[in-house]
Amino acid sequence: MSLGTVFLSEVVGTAMLLLLGGGVVANNILPKNKGAGTGFLHVNWGWGLAVFAGVLVSYKSGGHLNPAVTLGLVAAGNNEFVPGIAVNAMSIATYISAQMVGAFIGAVLCWLAYKKQFDDDAPAGAKLGVFSTGPEIRNPLWNLVTEAIGTFVLVLVVLASGNWGDSATKTPAGLGWLGALGVALLVVGIGASLGGPTGYAINPARDLGPRIAHAVLPIPNKGSSDWGYSWVPVVGPIIGGVLAGLMSGVLLPA
């Protein structure tokens, strides 16, 4: 296993995540779609299955797809991310940079799949909503708290499941399809329970990479990329993921 393999694995997995996750949002909120108006639960399930697909194709890297998961594993005290890849500054940077690149690529692919809908006279807010999250009631502090809580649940439950950690060796195991399905259902549950206030980014790469894509792509009448809010779905998930990693040592079996 090399860092190059890890980088490619995380890029492909996170691109798959954003292609399918962004796609279900586009299908739901952009006009002239077969799935237009099918509702938030439809989006929850779409994102869950997007996680399932992304985790499966990124098996070799452990299927993080999310800087909050990567940093949560660091906070939990893991010695390796996957066998042969020690936890250090270089490997952390490799994971997080790959996740950002993959999220950008996935968002671009989603735009290509829905280009005619983006070119149509859709509201600017709907176009941005395909790429990034936004709050229903804008209050940065409380929006931050919501994102931190949702990500705390994600990372703590993942660590509790044992999918990403061996308590004896502190070396994570790769996720098979059953583990990937468990994470997918967890994401559906978080969306259905905690996703309403902010759209549950629970992943800095999921929001920042596509927001950059929204800013640079030639989308007609796309409006603002809302950079004033962009720090919330980055900082909140990092706080939640790190707290979950730290708490795992107290709450979970040694």
PDB file of C-alpha atoms in Angstrom:
ATOM      1  CA  MET A   1       0.000   0.000   0.000  1.00  0.00           C
ATOM      2  CA  SER A   2       1.303   3.452  -0.922  1.00  0.00           C
ATOM      3  CA  LEU A   3       0.104   6.998  -0.372  1.00  0.00           C
ATOM      4  CA  GLY A   4      -0.474   7.215  -4.123  1.00  0.00           C
ATOM      5  CA  THR A   5      -2.945   4.330  -3.904  1.00  0.00           C
ATOM      6  CA  VAL A   6      -4.616   5.972  -0.917  1.00  0.00           C
ATOM      7  CA  PHE A   7      -4.923   9.255  -2.816  1.00  0.00           C
ATOM      8  CA  LEU A   8      -6.470   7.619  -5.883  1.00  0.00           C
ATOM      9  CA  SER A   9      -8.826   5.513  -3.773  1.00  0.00           C
ATOM     10  CA  GLU A  10     -10.120   8.509  -1.820  1.00  0.00           C
ATOM     11  CA  VAL A  11     -10.465  10.631  -4.966  1.00  0.00           C
ATOM     12  CA  VAL A  12     -12.553   7.976  -6.714  1.00  0.00           C
ATOM     13  CA  GLY A  13     -14.662   7.222  -3.635  1.00  0.00           C
ATOM     14  CA  THR A  14     -15.386  10.858  -2.822  1.00  0.00           C
ATOM     15  CA  ALA A  15     -16.142  11.627  -6.475  1.00  0.00           C
ATOM     16  CA  MET A  16     -18.655   8.776  -6.483  1.00  0.00           C
ATOM     17  CA  LEU A  17     -20.167  10.122  -3.262  1.00  0.00           C
ATOM     18  CA  LEU A  18     -20.669  13.610  -4.693  1.00  0.00           C
ATOM     19  CA  LEU A  19     -21.809  12.468  -8.116  1.00  0.00           C
ATOM     20  CA  LEU A  20     -24.635  10.391  -6.630  1.00  0.00           C
ATOM     21  CA  GLY A  21     -25.309  12.627  -3.626  1.00  0.00           C
ATOM     22  CA  GLY A  22     -25.382  15.803  -5.655  1.00  0.00           C
ATOM     23  CA  GLY A  23     -27.403  13.951  -8.259  1.00  0.00           C
ATOM     24  CA  VAL A  24     -30.232  13.093  -5.907  1.00  0.00           C
ATOM     25  CA  VAL A  25     -30.442  16.719  -4.813  1.00  0.00           C
ATOM     26  CA  ALA A  26     -30.451  17.907  -8.447  1.00  0.00           C
ATOM     27  CA  ASN A  27     -33.156  15.374  -9.325  1.00  0.00           C
ATOM     28  CA  ASN A  28     -35.258  16.618  -6.419  1.00  0.00           C
ATOM     29  CA  ILE A  29     -34.933  20.412  -6.584  1.00  0.00           C
ATOM     30  CA  LEU A  30     -34.121  21.395 -10.168  1.00  0.00           C
ATOM     31  CA  PRO A  31     -37.111  21.853 -12.503  1.00  0.00           C
ATOM     32  CA  LYS A  32     -37.839  19.475 -15.398  1.00  0.00           C
ATOM     33  CA  ASN A  33     -36.636  16.337 -13.648  1.00  0.00           C
ATOM     34  CA  LYS A  34     -38.395  12.998 -13.248  1.00  0.00           C
ATOM     35  CA  GLY A  35     -37.826  13.186  -9.481  1.00  0.00           C
ATOM     36  CA  ALA A  36     -38.667  16.847  -8.957  1.00  0.00           C
ATOM     37  CA  GLY A  37     -40.382  17.516  -5.646  1.00  0.00           C
ATOM     38  CA  THR A  38     -40.000  14.009  -4.250  1.00  0.00           C
ATOM     39  CA  GLY A  39     -38.949  15.399  -0.889  1.00  0.00           C
ATOM     40  CA  PHE A  40     -36.227  15.432   1.730  1.00  0.00           C
ATOM     41  CA  LEU A  41     -36.513  11.749   2.646  1.00  0.00           C
ATOM     42  CA  HIS A  42     -35.744  10.932  -0.982  1.00  0.00           C
ATOM     43  CA  VAL A  43     -32.602  13.046  -0.605  1.00  0.00           C
ATOM     44  CA  ASN A  44     -31.688  11.247   2.646  1.00  0.00           C
ATOM     45  CA  TRP A  45     -31.875   7.839   0.979  1.00  0.00           C
ATOM     46  CA  GLY A  46     -29.996   9.057  -2.070  1.00  0.00           C
ATOM     47  CA  TRP A  47     -27.147  10.338   0.071  1.00  0.00           C
ATOM     48  CA  GLY A  48     -27.073   7.120   2.061  1.00  0.00           C
ATOM     49  CA  LEU A  49     -26.723   5.045  -1.088  1.00  0.00           C
ATOM     50  CA  ALA A  50     -24.128   7.494  -2.390  1.00  0.00           C
ATOM     51  CA  VAL A  51     -22.081   6.795   0.752  1.00  0.00           C
ATOM     52  CA  PHE A  52     -22.553   3.051   0.191  1.00  0.00           C
ATOM     53  CA  ALA A  53     -21.195   3.278  -3.353  1.00  0.00           C
ATOM     54  CA  GLY A  54     -18.349   5.628  -2.431  1.00  0.00           C
ATOM     55  CA  VAL A  55     -17.165   3.491   0.469  1.00  0.00           C
ATOM     56  CA  LEU A  56     -17.195   0.317  -1.619  1.00  0.00           C
ATOM     57  CA  VAL A  57     -15.036   1.719  -4.416  1.00  0.00           C
ATOM     58  CA  SER A  58     -12.552   3.230  -1.919  1.00  0.00           C
ATOM     59  CA  TYR A  59     -11.954  -0.003  -0.014  1.00  0.00           C
ATOM     60  CA  LYS A  60      -8.161   0.175  -0.297  1.00  0.00           C
ATOM     61  CA  SER A  61      -7.929   3.477   1.584  1.00  0.00           C
ATOM     62  CA  GLY A  62     -10.507   2.479   4.193  1.00  0.00           C
ATOM     63  CA  GLY A  63     -13.280   4.562   2.642  1.00  0.00           C
ATOM     64  CA  HIS A  64     -12.968   7.713   4.752  1.00  0.00           C
ATOM     65  CA  LEU A  65     -14.386  10.127   2.113  1.00  0.00           C
ATOM     66  CA  ASN A  66     -14.593  12.768   4.817  1.00  0.00           C
ATOM     67  CA  PRO A  67     -11.931  14.840   6.619  1.00  0.00           C
ATOM     68  CA  ALA A  68     -14.001  14.609   9.816  1.00  0.00           C
ATOM     69  CA  VAL A  69     -13.680  10.812   9.719  1.00  0.00           C
ATOM     70  CA  THR A  70      -9.943  11.034   9.018  1.00  0.00           C
ATOM     71  CA  LEU A  71      -9.377  13.469  11.878  1.00  0.00           C
ATOM     72  CA  GLY A  72     -11.690  11.481  14.136  1.00  0.00           C
ATOM     73  CA  LEU A  73      -9.485   8.427  13.624  1.00  0.00           C
ATOM     74  CA  VAL A  74      -6.449  10.532  14.475  1.00  0.00           C
ATOM     75  CA  ALA A  75      -8.140  11.790  17.662  1.00  0.00           C
ATOM     76  CA  ALA A  76      -9.095   8.216  18.558  1.00  0.00           C
ATOM     77  CA  GLY A  77      -5.407   7.321  18.635  1.00  0.00           C
ATOM     78  CA  ASN A  78      -5.167   4.997  15.646  1.00  0.00           C
ATOM     79  CA  ASN A  79      -1.618   4.155  14.661  1.00  0.00           C
ATOM     80  CA  GLU A  80      -2.457   3.383  11.039  1.00  0.00           C
ATOM     81  CA  PHE A  81      -5.238   4.408   8.692  1.00  0.00           C
ATOM     82  CA  VAL A  82      -4.980   1.119   6.823  1.00  0.00           C
ATOM     83  CA  PRO A  83      -2.246  -1.514   7.113  1.00  0.00           C
ATOM     84  CA  GLY A  84       0.999   0.024   5.914  1.00  0.00           C
ATOM     85  CA  ILE A  85      -0.161   3.652   6.087  1.00  0.00           C
ATOM     86  CA  ALA A  86       0.969   5.196   9.359  1.00  0.00           C
ATOM     87  CA  VAL A  87      -0.924   8.118  10.856  1.00  0.00           C
ATOM     88  CA  ASN A  88       1.314  11.153  10.337  1.00  0.00           C
ATOM     89  CA  ALA A  89       1.172  14.623   8.813  1.00  0.00           C
ATOM     90  CA  MET A  90       1.835  13.350   5.281  1.00  0.00           C
ATOM     91  CA  SER A  91      -0.848  10.660   5.338  1.00  0.00           C
ATOM     92  CA  ILE A  92      -3.393  13.017   6.910  1.00  0.00           C
ATOM     93  CA  ALA A  93      -2.690  15.578   4.182  1.00  0.00           C
ATOM     94  CA  THR A  94      -2.987  12.874   1.520  1.00  0.00           C
ATOM     95  CA  TYR A  95      -6.408  11.764   2.725  1.00  0.00           C
ATOM     96  CA  ILE A  96      -7.847  15.249   3.107  1.00  0.00           C
ATOM     97  CA  SER A  97      -6.465  16.617  -0.172  1.00  0.00           C
ATOM     98  CA  ALA A  98      -7.781  13.563  -2.045  1.00  0.00           C
ATOM     99  CA  GLN A  99     -11.210  14.016  -0.501  1.00  0.00           C
ATOM    100  CA  MET A 100     -11.330  17.662  -1.586  1.00  0.00           C
ATOM    101  CA  VAL A 101     -10.211  16.837  -5.132  1.00  0.00           C
ATOM    102  CA  GLY A 102     -12.674  13.956  -5.390  1.00  0.00           C
ATOM    103  CA  ALA A 103     -15.553  16.084  -4.128  1.00  0.00           C
ATOM    104  CA  PHE A 104     -14.778  18.734  -6.749  1.00  0.00           C
ATOM    105  CA  ILE A 105     -14.637  16.120  -9.520  1.00  0.00           C
ATOM    106  CA  GLY A 106     -17.877  14.498  -8.386  1.00  0.00           C
ATOM    107  CA  ALA A 107     -19.644  17.867  -8.378  1.00  0.00           C
ATOM    108  CA  VAL A 108     -18.435  18.590 -11.902  1.00  0.00           C
ATOM    109  CA  LEU A 109     -19.680  15.187 -13.087  1.00  0.00           C
ATOM    110  CA  CYS A 110     -23.053  15.881 -11.465  1.00  0.00           C
ATOM    111  CA  TRP A 111     -23.228  19.212 -13.299  1.00  0.00           C
ATOM    112  CA  LEU A 112     -22.478  17.472 -16.593  1.00  0.00           C
ATOM    113  CA  ALA A 113     -25.232  14.912 -15.970  1.00  0.00           C
ATOM    114  CA  TYR A 114     -27.748  17.694 -15.264  1.00  0.00           C
ATOM    115  CA  LYS A 115     -26.334  20.375 -17.544  1.00  0.00           C
ATOM    116  CA  LYS A 116     -29.572  21.074 -19.405  1.00  0.00           C
ATOM    117  CA  GLN A 117     -31.419  21.514 -16.112  1.00  0.00           C
ATOM    118  CA  PHE A 118     -28.699  23.880 -14.860  1.00  0.00           C
ATOM    119  CA  ASP A 119     -28.933  25.809 -18.129  1.00  0.00           C
ATOM    120  CA  ASP A 120     -32.690  26.123 -17.719  1.00  0.00           C
ATOM    121  CA  ASP A 121     -34.373  28.895 -15.758  1.00  0.00           C
ATOM    122  CA  ALA A 122     -33.950  27.337 -12.297  1.00  0.00           C
ATOM    123  CA  PRO A 123     -33.689  29.579  -9.221  1.00  0.00           C
ATOM    124  CA  ALA A 124     -30.109  30.469  -8.282  1.00  0.00           C
ATOM    125  CA  GLY A 125     -30.645  29.082  -4.781  1.00  0.00           C
ATOM    126  CA  ALA A 126     -31.669  25.697  -6.180  1.00  0.00           C
ATOM    127  CA  LYS A 127     -28.579  25.595  -8.369  1.00  0.00           C
ATOM    128  CA  LEU A 128     -26.345  26.315  -5.369  1.00  0.00           C
ATOM    129  CA  GLY A 129     -28.277  23.775  -3.296  1.00  0.00           C
ATOM    130  CA  VAL A 130     -27.138  20.966  -5.586  1.00  0.00           C
ATOM    131  CA  PHE A 131     -23.521  21.780  -4.782  1.00  0.00           C
ATOM    132  CA  SER A 132     -23.517  22.830  -1.149  1.00  0.00           C
ATOM    133  CA  THR A 133     -25.591  23.052   1.995  1.00  0.00           C
ATOM    134  CA  GLY A 134     -27.340  26.023   3.518  1.00  0.00           C
ATOM    135  CA  PRO A 135     -29.357  26.656   6.679  1.00  0.00           C
ATOM    136  CA  GLU A 136     -33.102  27.080   6.848  1.00  0.00           C
ATOM    137  CA  ILE A 137     -32.626  29.622   9.653  1.00  0.00           C
ATOM    138  CA  ARG A 138     -29.296  31.400   9.293  1.00  0.00           C
ATOM    139  CA  ASN A 139     -27.513  31.620  12.613  1.00  0.00           C
ATOM    140  CA  PRO A 140     -23.859  30.654  12.228  1.00  0.00           C
ATOM    141  CA  LEU A 141     -23.358  29.638  15.869  1.00  0.00           C
ATOM    142  CA  TRP A 142     -26.367  27.331  16.019  1.00  0.00           C
ATOM    143  CA  ASN A 143     -25.778  26.085  12.484  1.00  0.00           C
ATOM    144  CA  LEU A 144     -22.263  25.172  13.652  1.00  0.00           C
ATOM    145  CA  VAL A 145     -23.684  23.318  16.646  1.00  0.00           C
ATOM    146  CA  THR A 146     -26.065  21.354  14.401  1.00  0.00           C
ATOM    147  CA  GLU A 147     -23.260  20.299  12.067  1.00  0.00           C
ATOM    148  CA  ALA A 148     -21.014  19.348  14.980  1.00  0.00           C
ATOM    149  CA  ILE A 149     -23.717  17.205  16.575  1.00  0.00           C
ATOM    150  CA  GLY A 150     -24.550  15.388  13.346  1.00  0.00           C
ATOM    151  CA  THR A 151     -20.903  14.646  12.625  1.00  0.00           C
ATOM    152  CA  PHE A 152     -20.285  13.544  16.198  1.00  0.00           C
ATOM    153  CA  VAL A 153     -23.013  10.934  15.746  1.00  0.00           C
ATOM    154  CA  LEU A 154     -21.557   9.806  12.424  1.00  0.00           C
ATOM    155  CA  VAL A 155     -17.992   9.355  13.620  1.00  0.00           C
ATOM    156  CA  LEU A 156     -18.803   7.924  17.054  1.00  0.00           C
ATOM    157  CA  VAL A 157     -21.168   5.291  15.672  1.00  0.00           C
ATOM    158  CA  VAL A 158     -18.699   4.362  12.944  1.00  0.00           C
ATOM    159  CA  LEU A 159     -15.972   3.927  15.549  1.00  0.00           C
ATOM    160  CA  ALA A 160     -18.346   1.973  17.788  1.00  0.00           C
ATOM    161  CA  SER A 161     -19.184  -0.391  14.942  1.00  0.00           C
ATOM    162  CA  GLY A 162     -15.540  -1.432  14.736  1.00  0.00           C
ATOM    163  CA  ASN A 163     -15.489  -1.001  10.980  1.00  0.00           C
ATOM    164  CA  TRP A 164     -12.613   1.435  11.074  1.00  0.00           C
ATOM    165  CA  GLY A 165     -10.674   0.140  14.051  1.00  0.00           C
ATOM    166  CA  ASP A 166      -9.084  -2.903  15.637  1.00  0.00           C
ATOM    167  CA  SER A 167      -8.803  -2.305  19.377  1.00  0.00           C
ATOM    168  CA  ALA A 168      -5.816  -4.626  19.735  1.00  0.00           C
ATOM    169  CA  THR A 169      -3.613  -3.212  16.984  1.00  0.00           C
ATOM    170  CA  LYS A 170      -5.193   0.241  16.551  1.00  0.00           C
ATOM    171  CA  THR A 171      -5.153  -0.499  12.832  1.00  0.00           C
ATOM    172  CA  PRO A 172      -8.389   0.065  10.907  1.00  0.00           C
ATOM    173  CA  ALA A 173      -9.840  -2.642   8.743  1.00  0.00           C
ATOM    174  CA  GLY A 174     -11.220  -2.109   5.258  1.00  0.00           C
ATOM    175  CA  LEU A 175     -14.991  -1.814   4.902  1.00  0.00           C
ATOM    176  CA  GLY A 176     -16.734  -4.659   3.137  1.00  0.00           C
ATOM    177  CA  TRP A 177     -20.198  -4.293   1.622  1.00  0.00           C
ATOM    178  CA  LEU A 178     -21.932  -5.033   4.929  1.00  0.00           C
ATOM    179  CA  GLY A 179     -19.931  -2.357   6.741  1.00  0.00           C
ATOM    180  CA  ALA A 180     -20.576   0.070   3.890  1.00  0.00           C
ATOM    181  CA  LEU A 181     -24.301  -0.652   4.118  1.00  0.00           C
ATOM    182  CA  GLY A 182     -24.240   0.085   7.844  1.00  0.00           C
ATOM    183  CA  VAL A 183     -22.605   3.462   7.261  1.00  0.00           C
ATOM    184  CA  ALA A 184     -25.107   4.196   4.493  1.00  0.00           C
ATOM    185  CA  LEU A 185     -28.058   3.521   6.795  1.00  0.00           C
ATOM    186  CA  LEU A 186     -26.449   5.657   9.480  1.00  0.00           C
ATOM    187  CA  VAL A 187     -26.221   8.578   7.030  1.00  0.00           C
ATOM    188  CA  VAL A 188     -29.898   8.121   6.109  1.00  0.00           C
ATOM    189  CA  GLY A 189     -30.765   8.197   9.805  1.00  0.00           C
ATOM    190  CA  ILE A 190     -28.711  11.310  10.501  1.00  0.00           C
ATOM    191  CA  GLY A 191     -30.345  13.077   7.566  1.00  0.00           C
ATOM    192  CA  ALA A 192     -33.846  12.103   8.626  1.00  0.00           C
ATOM    193  CA  SER A 193     -33.241  13.050  12.268  1.00  0.00           C
ATOM    194  CA  LEU A 194     -30.780  15.952  12.213  1.00  0.00           C
ATOM    195  CA  GLY A 195     -30.599  17.125   8.604  1.00  0.00           C
ATOM    196  CA  GLY A 196     -33.429  19.642   8.587  1.00  0.00           C
ATOM    197  CA  PRO A 197     -31.757  22.753  10.048  1.00  0.00           C
ATOM    198  CA  THR A 198     -28.652  22.862   7.805  1.00  0.00           C
ATOM    199  CA  GLY A 199     -28.925  20.130   5.176  1.00  0.00           C
ATOM    200  CA  TYR A 200     -26.402  18.008   7.123  1.00  0.00           C
ATOM    201  CA  ALA A 201     -23.078  18.462   5.358  1.00  0.00           C
ATOM    202  CA  ILE A 202     -21.369  16.410   8.122  1.00  0.00           C
ATOM    203  CA  ASN A 203     -18.349  16.401   5.806  1.00  0.00           C
ATOM    204  CA  PRO A 204     -16.098  19.386   5.009  1.00  0.00           C
ATOM    205  CA  ALA A 205     -15.112  17.961   1.609  1.00  0.00           C
ATOM    206  CA  ARG A 206     -18.730  17.328   0.648  1.00  0.00           C
ATOM    207  CA  ASP A 207     -19.501  21.025   1.009  1.00  0.00           C
ATOM    208  CA  LEU A 208     -16.282  22.894   0.193  1.00  0.00           C
ATOM    209  CA  GLY A 209     -15.178  20.986  -2.919  1.00  0.00           C
ATOM    210  CA  PRO A 210     -18.557  21.348  -4.666  1.00  0.00           C
ATOM    211  CA  ARG A 211     -18.906  24.970  -3.547  1.00  0.00           C
ATOM    212  CA  ILE A 212     -15.645  25.704  -5.345  1.00  0.00           C
ATOM    213  CA  ALA A 213     -17.018  23.866  -8.390  1.00  0.00           C
ATOM    214  CA  HIS A 214     -20.154  26.042  -8.261  1.00  0.00           C
ATOM    215  CA  ALA A 215     -17.977  29.146  -8.191  1.00  0.00           C
ATOM    216  CA  VAL A 216     -15.905  28.208 -11.254  1.00  0.00           C
ATOM    217  CA  LEU A 217     -18.346  26.340 -13.504  1.00  0.00           C
ATOM    218  CA  PRO A 218     -20.104  28.276 -16.320  1.00  0.00           C
ATOM    219  CA  ILE A 219     -23.615  27.951 -14.889  1.00  0.00           C
ATOM    220  CA  PRO A 220     -26.062  30.584 -16.175  1.00  0.00           C
ATOM    221  CA  ASN A 221     -27.633  32.847 -13.538  1.00  0.00           C
ATOM    222  CA  LYS A 222     -26.097  30.859 -10.712  1.00  0.00           C
ATOM    223  CA  GLY A 223     -25.886  33.705  -8.211  1.00  0.00           C
ATOM    224  CA  SER A 224     -23.588  33.761  -5.195  1.00  0.00           C
ATOM    225  CA  SER A 225     -21.660  30.741  -3.885  1.00  0.00           C
ATOM    226  CA  ASP A 226     -22.438  31.997  -0.345  1.00  0.00           C
ATOM    227  CA  TRP A 227     -18.853  32.095   0.909  1.00  0.00           C
ATOM    228  CA  GLY A 228     -20.009  33.853   4.070  1.00  0.00           C
ATOM    229  CA  TYR A 229     -21.576  30.597   5.249  1.00  0.00           C
ATOM    230  CA  SER A 230     -18.955  28.250   3.797  1.00  0.00           C
ATOM    231  CA  TRP A 231     -16.871  27.970   6.981  1.00  0.00           C
ATOM    232  CA  VAL A 232     -19.759  26.486   9.003  1.00  0.00           C
ATOM    233  CA  PRO A 233     -19.985  23.115   7.167  1.00  0.00           C
ATOM    234  CA  VAL A 234     -16.191  22.858   7.377  1.00  0.00           C
ATOM    235  CA  VAL A 235     -15.531  23.812  10.993  1.00  0.00           C
ATOM    236  CA  GLY A 236     -18.650  22.191  12.494  1.00  0.00           C
ATOM    237  CA  PRO A 237     -17.944  18.693  11.142  1.00  0.00           C
ATOM    238  CA  ILE A 238     -14.278  18.900  12.136  1.00  0.00           C
ATOM    239  CA  ILE A 239     -15.275  19.791  15.705  1.00  0.00           C
ATOM    240  CA  GLY A 240     -17.804  16.960  15.811  1.00  0.00           C
ATOM    241  CA  GLY A 241     -15.457  14.389  14.300  1.00  0.00           C
ATOM    242  CA  VAL A 242     -12.556  15.213  16.604  1.00  0.00           C
ATOM    243  CA  LEU A 243     -14.792  15.210  19.699  1.00  0.00           C
ATOM    244  CA  ALA A 244     -16.172  11.808  18.682  1.00  0.00           C
ATOM    245  CA  GLY A 245     -12.648  10.459  18.265  1.00  0.00           C
ATOM    246  CA  LEU A 246     -11.627  11.760  21.676  1.00  0.00           C
ATOM    247  CA  MET A 247     -14.781  10.467  23.349  1.00  0.00           C
ATOM    248  CA  SER A 248     -14.413   7.036  21.759  1.00  0.00           C
ATOM    249  CA  GLY A 249     -11.549   6.287  24.128  1.00  0.00           C
ATOM    250  CA  VAL A 250     -13.859   6.921  27.087  1.00  0.00           C
ATOM    251  CA  LEU A 251     -17.108   5.448  25.790  1.00  0.00           C
ATOM    252  CA  LEU A 252     -16.000   2.495  23.702  1.00  0.00           C
ATOM    253  CA  PRO A 253     -14.169  -0.714  24.693  1.00  0.00           C
ATOM    254  CA  ALA A 254     -10.373  -0.400  24.813  1.00  0.00           C
TER     255      ALA A 254
END
